[in-house]
Amino acid sequence: MSDNIETGRSLNRRALMTGGAALAGIGCLSGCSTNPATGQDSVTGFYSLNDDIKLGQAEYPNLIRAFGGAYDSIPLQSYVARIGRDLASRSELPELPWEFTVLNTPIVNALALPGGKIAITRGLLAVASNEAEVAGVLAHEIGHVTARHTAQRQTRGLLANLGLAVLGVATQNSQLMQLGQTVAAGYLQGFSRSQELQSDTLGVRYLSKASYDPEAMATFLASLREHSQLEARLQGLPPGVVDQRNMMASHPRTIDRVRQAQAAAETNSVDTTARTERDAYLNAINGMVFSDDPDQGYVRGRDFLHAGLKLGFQVPPGFVLRNGTSQVTAEDRNGAVITFDAAKAQRSRTLAQYVQDEWTQGVNLSDVQSLSINGLSTATGRARLNTQKGTADLRVVAYQWDGTQLFRLMFLSPARSASTYADGIRRTVNSFRRLSDAEAKELKPLRLITVQADGTDSISTCHRQCLMAP
Ligand SMILES: [Zn+2]
């Protein structure tokens, strides 16, 4: 419950810096109000609920864009929005312009902007097993909004990061600084533990008011933890390592703390009529795209394949590919990074000139060569850089795709392991190619199909059934 106290302190600090010293000394005379959700006084004179609404409205489209846009299914969007609006109508701030959007990304997360703008990923929907669990996530995000956590502490850093990332797409050289980051990562700053506890407490309150089983919050967290462990294992990481884009990283919570919140929520959780709505949920997500979206290209093991652009390449063993909105990245355990993105074709200069003078401007590129790879005009060069993590080898490769488009691969690897990486980098550079029409046509998105099992079914019989499903 110390959130608002903390926040008050930081606002006072700002007030001090801007000459409003009196406020910190004499406490709340005029700039205070009681937060209806938390019941605590907070200094809001500098930052009104209207400011929250304005900020949320302005940034919501950016947030949606940064996470791959809204998922293209009207029934699923309205299903989730209905759950969200029902919960929000039972909160202390029902009059906010609440909006709920399912984001088209396999990342597992949910995000809240001030003023009632909430987003949840289809990756998260795939992890949840019933409506009550999704309601639990939405109720928790609603709690961040009504307790005004995002407005007070997160927003400035969050927006600054996003601005930087979006700018980075347009600015050539920030590519170098941006290595290893994704646009999305800038959004996903963690809340404090006390803010999380407060959101859980509020979330349990809204969940119970809507007659959902409050236990769903704990069961979802358990699934989320298993999912994170599986992801870590697939990426060859120790079980405790959580993807920074995962909900576990941006909302640090534990099942114990959720139980604590349940106890603090003063609700009678032994409600035998509490809903989970499992059937309705499995029906709603039946057919939902799982993993990558066709328009964003697919990560299939070490291959990146894009059916729309008809291109593909393969990263070396040990690298884990991640598909972002504006670029594809791959990293290995030793901090080597590969990034792949697109750029406008150059009219006034050769590809080699572009690589040397424009793309890597300010870097002393050596060994610049023009060559042909899989029928594509290609230019490449290399450099040795001093980075925060030590000396690194940079290799850049630009492929002339057509008259308007270039594609680019950039490799940054620890210089001490140059010989280890040389062969893998060469293979990846040579793997970039056009896909045939037939190959592109074969690329279909994975979809989540719900199949009812009877007592005799096993994973393998179910697998057969799923393959036969339309
Ligand atoms: Zn949270």
XYZ file of C-alpha atoms in Angstrom, residues 11-354:
344
model
C 6.044 14.128 -7.312
C 7.160 16.239 -4.404
C 10.705 15.835 -5.525
C 9.724 17.101 -8.920
C 7.842 19.951 -7.301
C 10.972 20.818 -5.346
C 12.998 20.893 -8.500
C 10.521 23.154 -10.209
C 10.306 25.579 -7.308
C 7.237 24.185 -5.542
C 9.186 23.568 -2.371
C 6.395 24.580 -0.034
C 4.300 21.587 -0.932
C 6.760 19.027 0.315
C 7.112 20.784 3.624
C 3.541 21.504 4.557
C 1.794 18.488 3.118
C -1.471 18.529 1.231
C -3.290 21.832 1.251
C -4.680 22.145 -2.208
C -3.082 19.741 -4.662
C -4.367 16.533 -3.077
C -7.251 14.220 -3.618
C -8.268 10.792 -2.442
C -7.778 7.972 -4.905
C -11.128 6.161 -5.032
C -9.506 2.775 -5.657
C -6.829 2.860 -2.986
C -8.587 5.159 -0.542
C -5.329 7.011 -0.064
C -4.508 10.654 -0.450
C -2.261 11.415 -3.334
C -0.847 14.555 -4.796
C -2.640 14.997 -8.077
C -2.488 18.740 -8.470
C 0.201 18.385 -11.106
C -1.281 15.469 -12.906
C -5.029 15.110 -13.180
C -7.159 12.171 -14.242
C -7.825 14.153 -17.409
C -4.085 14.175 -18.068
C -4.151 10.388 -17.636
C -6.905 10.108 -20.222
C -5.151 12.398 -22.699
C -1.863 10.554 -22.334
C -3.455 7.139 -22.675
C -5.384 8.202 -25.748
C -2.301 9.688 -27.379
C -0.037 6.710 -26.715
C -2.439 3.793 -27.190
C -2.025 3.673 -31.009
C 1.781 3.681 -30.585
C 1.626 0.855 -28.094
C -0.612 -1.188 -30.382
C 1.701 -0.546 -33.336
C 4.813 -1.451 -31.350
C 3.328 -4.874 -30.603
C 2.366 -5.886 -34.121
C -1.026 -4.153 -34.294
C -4.434 -5.408 -33.224
C -5.167 -9.085 -33.845
C -7.407 -9.389 -36.877
C -10.509 -11.058 -35.438
C -13.594 -9.025 -34.618
C -15.265 -11.832 -32.594
C -12.167 -12.350 -30.412
C -11.634 -8.579 -29.948
C -15.242 -8.069 -28.857
C -15.157 -11.123 -26.607
C -12.124 -9.777 -24.717
C -13.473 -6.214 -24.714
C -16.746 -7.457 -23.211
C -14.873 -9.161 -20.345
C -12.757 -6.045 -19.787
C -15.602 -3.538 -19.889
C -17.677 -5.632 -17.495
C -14.795 -5.635 -14.982
C -14.030 -1.939 -15.490
C -17.689 -1.021 -14.936
C -17.338 -2.521 -11.456
C -14.188 -0.534 -10.652
C -14.014 2.810 -8.842
C -13.484 4.622 -12.152
C -16.155 3.178 -14.467
C -16.430 6.461 -16.367
C -12.925 6.285 -17.868
C -12.875 5.729 -21.661
C -11.909 2.070 -21.204
C -10.573 0.205 -24.220
C -9.299 -3.349 -24.527
C -7.265 -4.643 -27.469
C -5.832 -8.066 -28.301
C -2.343 -7.507 -29.729
C -1.118 -9.580 -32.652
C 2.052 -10.946 -31.075
C 3.166 -14.284 -29.636
C 4.803 -12.444 -26.699
C 3.004 -13.303 -23.448
C 2.084 -10.029 -21.769
C -0.574 -7.512 -20.817
C -0.109 -3.753 -20.589
C -1.971 -0.807 -19.168
C -1.738 2.846 -20.151
C -3.119 5.608 -17.924
C -6.727 6.554 -18.435
C -8.073 3.058 -19.098
C -6.259 1.825 -22.215
C -5.427 -1.847 -21.842
C -3.812 -4.348 -24.173
C -3.392 -8.087 -23.889
C -1.436 -10.291 -26.310
C -2.765 -13.297 -28.184
C 0.333 -15.086 -26.824
C -1.143 -14.599 -23.356
C -4.569 -15.813 -24.484
C -2.899 -19.028 -25.672
C -1.442 -19.617 -22.187
C -4.708 -18.976 -20.294
C -7.073 -21.916 -19.884
C -10.375 -20.221 -19.119
C -12.183 -16.878 -19.185
C -11.694 -16.294 -15.456
C -7.900 -16.404 -15.932
C -8.059 -13.781 -18.682
C -10.458 -11.756 -16.538
C -7.873 -12.022 -13.731
C -5.182 -10.544 -15.980
C -7.459 -7.751 -17.194
C -8.639 -7.021 -13.637
C -4.988 -6.735 -12.546
C -4.266 -4.263 -15.383
C -7.428 -2.321 -14.486
C -5.976 -2.161 -10.960
C -2.805 -0.494 -12.306
C -5.029 2.091 -14.012
C -7.383 2.824 -11.103
C -4.482 3.022 -8.629
C -2.824 5.281 -11.213
C 0.502 3.439 -11.156
C 1.329 3.992 -14.816
C 0.512 7.668 -14.730
C 2.611 8.388 -11.747
C 5.787 6.468 -12.177
C 6.074 4.667 -15.435
C 4.849 6.932 -18.128
C 7.735 9.271 -18.591
C 10.387 6.594 -18.894
C 8.083 4.451 -20.941
C 7.286 7.100 -23.487
C 10.862 8.258 -23.698
C 11.922 4.710 -24.481
C 9.297 4.284 -27.121
C 10.199 7.568 -28.762
C 13.809 6.462 -28.873
C 12.968 3.099 -30.351
C 10.651 4.478 -33.011
C 13.232 7.075 -33.904
C 15.843 4.353 -34.155
C 13.973 2.787 -37.045
C 14.368 5.938 -39.080
C 17.839 6.983 -37.964
C 20.583 4.993 -39.584
C 23.223 4.952 -36.946
C 21.185 4.299 -33.863
C 20.880 0.831 -35.370
C 24.281 0.203 -33.899
C 23.254 1.343 -30.450
C 19.969 -0.458 -30.732
C 21.476 -3.901 -31.258
C 19.898 -6.484 -29.067
C 16.881 -4.365 -28.267
C 13.421 -4.473 -29.702
C 10.915 -1.700 -29.983
C 8.647 -3.602 -27.672
C 11.223 -3.978 -24.929
C 11.110 -0.250 -24.231
C 7.538 -0.540 -23.111
C 8.024 -3.350 -20.713
C 9.387 -1.753 -17.614
C 8.530 -3.506 -14.409
C 6.189 -2.193 -11.770
C 7.305 -2.241 -8.155
C 6.366 -5.206 -5.992
C 4.063 -3.115 -3.856
C 2.308 -1.812 -6.967
C 1.871 -5.400 -8.118
C 0.389 -6.407 -4.775
C -1.970 -3.459 -4.877
C -3.082 -4.308 -8.430
C -3.680 -7.899 -7.398
C -5.755 -6.771 -4.428
C -7.832 -4.483 -6.635
C -7.985 -7.134 -9.355
C -9.357 -9.748 -6.954
C -11.969 -7.190 -5.897
C -13.174 -6.593 -9.496
C -12.972 -10.296 -10.301
C -15.194 -11.199 -7.368
C -17.677 -8.435 -8.155
C -18.050 -9.931 -11.635
C -18.599 -13.384 -10.004
C -15.414 -14.892 -11.434
C -13.434 -17.422 -9.455
C -10.670 -15.314 -7.808
C -8.508 -18.453 -7.691
C -8.040 -17.947 -11.468
C -5.346 -15.359 -10.775
C -3.199 -17.958 -9.041
C -3.837 -20.711 -11.606
C -2.894 -18.346 -14.439
C 0.355 -17.390 -12.692
C 1.193 -21.078 -12.320
C 0.667 -21.631 -16.071
C 2.682 -18.519 -16.829
C 5.581 -19.816 -14.786
C 5.509 -23.160 -16.558
C 5.382 -21.369 -19.895
C 8.411 -19.223 -18.992
C 10.340 -22.297 -17.904
C 9.535 -24.036 -21.163
C 10.580 -20.964 -23.159
C 13.846 -20.758 -21.238
C 14.520 -24.426 -21.912
C 13.766 -24.082 -25.628
C 16.268 -21.235 -25.755
C 18.881 -23.203 -23.861
C 18.732 -20.883 -20.847
C 18.671 -21.787 -17.140
C 15.083 -22.259 -15.839
C 15.110 -19.084 -13.743
C 15.830 -16.766 -16.674
C 12.728 -14.901 -17.809
C 12.365 -13.290 -21.209
C 12.388 -9.538 -20.592
C 9.324 -9.177 -22.786
C 7.396 -11.736 -20.765
C 4.740 -10.723 -18.242
C 6.860 -12.222 -15.440
C 9.461 -9.528 -16.124
C 7.166 -6.505 -16.417
C 4.803 -7.606 -13.631
C 6.965 -9.269 -10.946
C 4.451 -11.449 -9.073
C 4.442 -14.725 -7.212
C 1.589 -17.070 -6.335
C 2.205 -16.393 -2.621
C 1.690 -12.701 -3.206
C -1.469 -13.287 -5.202
C -2.802 -15.323 -2.268
C -1.820 -12.464 0.036
C -3.800 -10.131 -2.211
C -6.763 -12.472 -2.096
C -6.681 -12.378 1.680
C -6.399 -8.593 1.668
C -9.271 -8.142 -0.770
C -11.850 -8.711 1.980
C -13.916 -10.858 -0.328
C -15.549 -14.131 0.459
C -13.582 -16.283 -1.952
C -15.478 -19.469 -1.002
C -18.149 -18.749 -3.559
C -19.406 -22.006 -5.022
C -21.114 -20.222 -7.898
C -17.911 -18.456 -8.999
C -17.501 -18.683 -12.780
C -14.519 -19.901 -14.788
C -16.300 -20.065 -18.200
C -13.913 -22.640 -19.607
C -16.090 -23.809 -22.504
C -16.896 -20.276 -23.639
C -13.191 -19.467 -23.551
C -11.954 -22.507 -25.467
C -14.613 -21.772 -28.044
C -13.527 -18.124 -28.326
C -9.833 -18.918 -28.934
C -10.461 -21.874 -31.262
C -8.612 -21.158 -34.525
C -6.554 -18.282 -33.092
C -3.111 -17.794 -34.664
C -0.389 -19.266 -32.493
C 3.253 -18.167 -32.686
C 4.142 -15.744 -35.519
C 1.726 -13.996 -37.842
C 2.091 -14.581 -41.619
C 2.415 -10.855 -42.316
C 5.304 -10.593 -39.873
C 7.167 -13.666 -41.108
C 7.790 -16.912 -39.291
C 10.484 -18.067 -36.961
C 10.795 -21.801 -37.513
C 13.687 -23.075 -35.463
C 16.815 -21.372 -36.857
C 15.020 -20.235 -40.021
C 13.319 -16.932 -40.608
C 10.818 -17.243 -43.474
C 8.533 -14.549 -44.837
C 5.760 -15.676 -47.170
C 4.661 -12.167 -48.164
C 8.137 -10.863 -48.964
C 9.178 -14.327 -50.191
C 12.531 -14.361 -48.445
C 14.350 -16.525 -45.955
C 17.623 -16.998 -44.098
C 19.039 -19.254 -41.416
C 20.995 -18.277 -38.298
C 23.848 -20.421 -36.898
C 23.254 -23.108 -34.252
C 22.976 -21.624 -30.750
C 21.189 -18.457 -31.902
C 17.584 -17.821 -30.897
C 15.535 -15.844 -33.412
C 13.047 -13.201 -32.335
C 10.624 -11.591 -34.682
C 10.056 -7.916 -33.918
C 7.855 -5.338 -35.588
C 10.614 -3.462 -37.372
C 13.449 -5.965 -37.251
C 14.314 -9.577 -36.614
C 17.006 -10.288 -34.044
C 18.906 -13.397 -33.044
C 21.131 -13.785 -30.013
C 23.285 -16.509 -28.559
C 24.360 -17.163 -24.975
C 27.658 -15.318 -25.373
C 26.038 -12.047 -26.363
C 26.542 -12.296 -30.128
C 23.685 -10.551 -31.931
C 22.334 -10.723 -35.464
C 19.820 -8.161 -36.703
C 17.869 -8.251 -39.915
C 15.847 -5.383 -41.334
C 14.855 -3.516 -44.480
C 15.989 -0.187 -45.934
C 15.205 1.951 -48.958
C 17.208 1.221 -52.092
C 19.722 3.907 -53.054
C 19.527 5.746 -56.338
C 22.565 7.974 -56.240
C 25.182 5.546 -54.992
C 26.339 1.976 -55.335
C 25.491 -0.626 -52.748
C 29.106 -0.662 -51.526
C 29.041 3.138 -51.133
C 25.791 2.865 -49.231
